[in-house]
Amino acid sequence: MSKYQVTVQPDGRTFDVSDDETILDGALRQNVILPYGCRSGNCDTCLQPVDTWDGTVAAQMALSCVYRTGQRFGAAYLTDVLIQRYNKQAKSGGGKK
């Protein structure tokens, strides 16, 4: 049986949850009080927690793109550059400020 450590944000409380129980059950078992609307732990939040990822590299790429394009273009144009979706505007170097 695997155990996972859950960290409650923003206060940083942690508790362990085994793979055969919901997050709510694990919290209640360890006297960690969490707000919840259901009593059974069958809502989406308990059954399928949100996946997280480290966005450091993505943020660095976005900020680099802003800098390299002269800090003068909007989010739509920067998105085109970042995902390499070149339309006429992106190819010509133009864009809305």
XYZ file of C-alpha atoms in Angstrom:
97
model
C 0.000 0.000 0.000
C 1.431 3.377 -1.036
C 1.201 6.524 1.033
C 1.196 10.063 -0.262
C 1.920 13.258 1.615
C -0.651 16.008 1.144
C 0.251 19.612 1.905
C -2.564 22.071 2.594
C -1.928 25.492 1.087
C -1.394 28.240 2.083
C -0.769 27.213 5.702
C 1.558 24.290 4.950
C -0.139 21.618 7.116
C 0.765 18.118 5.951
C -0.767 14.677 6.417
C -0.431 11.235 4.867
C -3.043 9.588 2.667
C -2.914 5.959 1.581
C -3.867 5.049 -1.959
C -7.029 3.274 -0.824
C -8.612 6.292 0.905
C -9.794 9.746 -0.107
C -7.940 12.912 0.856
C -10.858 13.837 3.116
C -10.762 10.466 4.901
C -7.010 10.745 5.410
C -7.339 14.256 6.790
C -10.173 13.377 9.161
C -8.353 10.229 10.316
C -5.409 12.411 11.371
C -7.573 15.172 12.907
C -6.764 17.651 10.129
C -9.842 19.811 9.707
C -10.556 20.652 6.065
C -13.551 22.508 4.673
C -15.832 20.183 2.749
C -19.368 20.259 1.457
C -20.024 16.559 1.272
C -19.804 14.091 4.113
C -18.833 11.084 2.033
C -15.648 12.303 0.349
C -17.081 11.411 -3.054
C -16.801 14.810 -4.726
C -14.297 15.467 -7.509
C -11.882 17.241 -5.196
C -11.375 14.161 -3.033
C -11.501 11.550 -5.768
C -9.367 13.320 -8.360
C -7.029 15.936 -6.894
C -5.713 18.622 -9.215
C -2.424 17.716 -10.869
C 0.400 20.151 -10.232
C 3.580 20.847 -12.141
C 6.657 23.018 -11.790
C 6.070 26.052 -13.998
C 9.526 27.574 -13.482
C 10.823 26.814 -16.986
C 7.547 27.890 -18.633
C 7.620 31.187 -16.714
C 11.256 31.760 -17.702
C 10.411 31.115 -21.357
C 7.457 33.512 -21.217
C 9.488 36.290 -19.609
C 12.319 35.719 -22.073
C 9.832 35.999 -24.946
C 8.502 39.289 -23.567
C 12.044 40.647 -23.325
C 13.220 39.375 -26.718
C 10.225 40.839 -28.533
C 10.963 44.262 -27.115
C 8.302 44.297 -24.386
C 5.794 45.775 -26.832
C 3.370 42.995 -27.804
C 0.238 41.549 -26.273
C -0.414 38.104 -24.846
C -1.913 36.674 -28.072
C 1.172 37.519 -30.124
C 3.534 36.237 -27.420
C 1.562 32.985 -27.278
C 1.969 32.613 -31.059
C 5.718 33.075 -30.705
C 6.004 30.663 -27.778
C 4.062 27.852 -29.435
C 5.569 28.658 -32.829
C 2.207 29.310 -34.449
C 3.264 31.854 -36.999
C 0.494 33.815 -38.637
C 0.967 36.768 -41.029
C 1.305 39.160 -38.105
C 3.932 37.022 -36.351
C 5.923 36.471 -39.574
C 6.016 40.161 -40.394
C 7.099 41.141 -36.886
C 4.020 43.274 -36.468
C 1.512 43.185 -33.738
C -0.805 45.183 -31.569
C 0.763 47.029 -28.722
